């Protein structure tokens, strides 16, 4: 399993304001965002996702389950990453659940463009089971969880 980590900034507390880790889970590259995905963090996020897209054999999952804040710049970066993934023939999905991540993605309509799952395990399973004839298409509930 390949794992990498990047910490952008430590606040005055013991918790980083932003960190990215990446790991291989069952052949799917998982890029996990911890903390705030805001304007300041987007360039490093894009760099990490682009590296993962270039290294991925068939799928990348962006894990936002530990993300406390998702800005409009972060959502735009996700949308752009989805486009780059499709252009490169790589499947891409997001693991997000709750008011800080799934709700804003749904509110701006990105849930119709990006496959969103409530957990990393669900997203990884969907990426492994998807085919060109049966792409990943979760159905979101009002709470932001896949049914």
XYZ file of C-alpha atoms in Angstrom:
147
model
C 0.000 0.000 0.000
C 1.411 3.390 -0.996
C 0.695 6.175 1.439
C 1.700 9.826 1.404
C 0.815 12.775 3.568
C 0.992 16.541 3.301
C 0.169 19.034 6.059
C -0.352 22.619 4.902
C -0.721 24.431 8.182
C -0.878 23.729 11.878
C -3.097 26.063 13.819
C -2.436 26.864 17.458
C -4.251 23.650 18.392
C -3.031 20.091 17.939
C -5.170 19.650 14.813
C -3.893 20.684 11.370
C -5.996 23.207 9.468
C -5.526 21.134 6.314
C -3.886 17.832 5.486
C -4.022 15.427 2.563
C -3.218 11.747 2.660
C -3.389 9.260 -0.163
C -3.468 5.499 -0.067
C -4.308 2.492 -2.195
C -7.467 0.699 -1.047
C -8.274 -2.445 -2.975
C -6.663 -1.026 -6.127
C -8.440 2.339 -5.878
C -6.425 5.458 -5.067
C -8.068 7.284 -2.129
C -7.173 10.943 -1.576
C -8.331 12.002 1.896
C -8.799 15.644 2.842
C -8.634 16.476 6.551
C -9.673 19.899 7.819
C -10.710 22.838 5.646
C -10.740 22.673 1.848
C -10.750 26.415 1.255
C -9.154 28.805 -1.253
C -5.727 28.539 0.401
C -5.770 24.729 0.324
C -7.071 24.259 -3.238
C -3.702 24.458 -5.070
C -2.213 21.655 -2.981
C -5.438 19.643 -3.264
C -5.372 19.965 -7.064
C -1.711 18.917 -7.118
C -2.455 15.840 -4.993
C -5.505 14.824 -7.025
C -3.671 15.324 -10.329
C -0.810 13.149 -9.120
C -3.312 10.488 -8.047
C -5.128 10.671 -11.392
C -1.849 10.183 -13.258
C -0.900 7.210 -11.059
C -4.331 5.556 -10.838
C -4.979 2.460 -12.868
C -8.729 2.938 -13.083
C -10.255 4.905 -10.191
C -9.756 7.683 -7.652
C -11.946 8.394 -4.636
C -11.759 11.798 -2.964
C -12.515 11.272 0.720
C -14.180 14.304 2.307
C -15.474 12.467 5.377
C -12.955 14.298 7.617
C -13.382 17.666 5.890
C -14.762 20.341 8.201
C -15.344 23.059 5.579
C -15.791 22.863 1.799
C -15.564 26.232 0.050
C -16.840 27.112 -3.404
C -13.209 26.991 -4.588
C -12.988 23.445 -3.215
C -16.181 22.454 -5.026
C -14.872 23.956 -8.273
C -11.649 21.980 -7.834
C -13.675 18.773 -7.374
C -15.691 19.493 -10.510
C -12.522 20.172 -12.477
C -10.902 16.974 -11.165
C -13.951 15.003 -12.289
C -13.529 16.417 -15.794
C -9.810 15.578 -15.886
C -10.555 12.059 -14.639
C -13.151 11.453 -17.348
C -10.803 12.831 -20.023
C -8.110 10.434 -18.832
C -10.387 7.397 -18.644
C -10.200 7.232 -14.830
C -13.329 6.780 -12.709
C -13.741 9.354 -9.966
C -16.058 9.499 -6.963
C -16.373 11.398 -3.710
C -16.995 10.071 -0.205
C -18.933 12.775 1.650
C -21.718 12.778 4.182
C -23.240 15.510 6.275
C -23.751 19.238 6.353
C -20.154 20.344 5.707
C -19.651 18.368 2.494
C -22.567 16.406 0.995
C -25.116 19.145 1.579
C -23.229 21.906 -0.295
C -22.315 19.521 -3.120
C -25.999 18.696 -3.511
C -27.116 22.331 -3.120
C -25.012 23.535 -6.050
C -25.968 20.554 -8.215
C -22.622 18.737 -8.241
C -24.308 15.558 -7.052
C -25.673 15.204 -10.594
C -22.133 15.367 -12.058
C -20.027 13.572 -9.460
C -20.794 10.192 -7.892
C -21.094 10.843 -4.139
C -21.151 8.090 -1.506
C -21.537 8.313 2.284
C -18.358 6.326 3.053
C -15.010 5.515 1.487
C -15.891 1.801 1.552
C -19.075 2.430 -0.466
C -17.210 4.599 -2.988
C -14.358 2.105 -3.404
C -16.822 -0.762 -3.870
C -18.784 1.227 -6.469
C -15.609 2.132 -8.381
C -14.496 -1.497 -8.469
C -17.938 -2.731 -9.604
C -18.604 -0.004 -12.199
C -18.312 -0.671 -15.913
C -18.709 1.564 -18.951
C -22.222 0.145 -19.377
C -22.993 0.476 -15.661
C -21.280 3.637 -14.352
C -21.448 4.577 -10.656
C -24.648 6.536 -10.001
C -25.666 6.734 -6.343
C -29.041 8.178 -5.394
C -28.821 10.846 -2.686
C -31.393 11.305 0.014
C -32.282 14.685 1.494
C -29.793 14.113 4.326
C -27.016 13.658 1.786
C -26.610 9.905 2.160
C -26.757 7.392 -0.652
C -29.658 4.962 -0.659
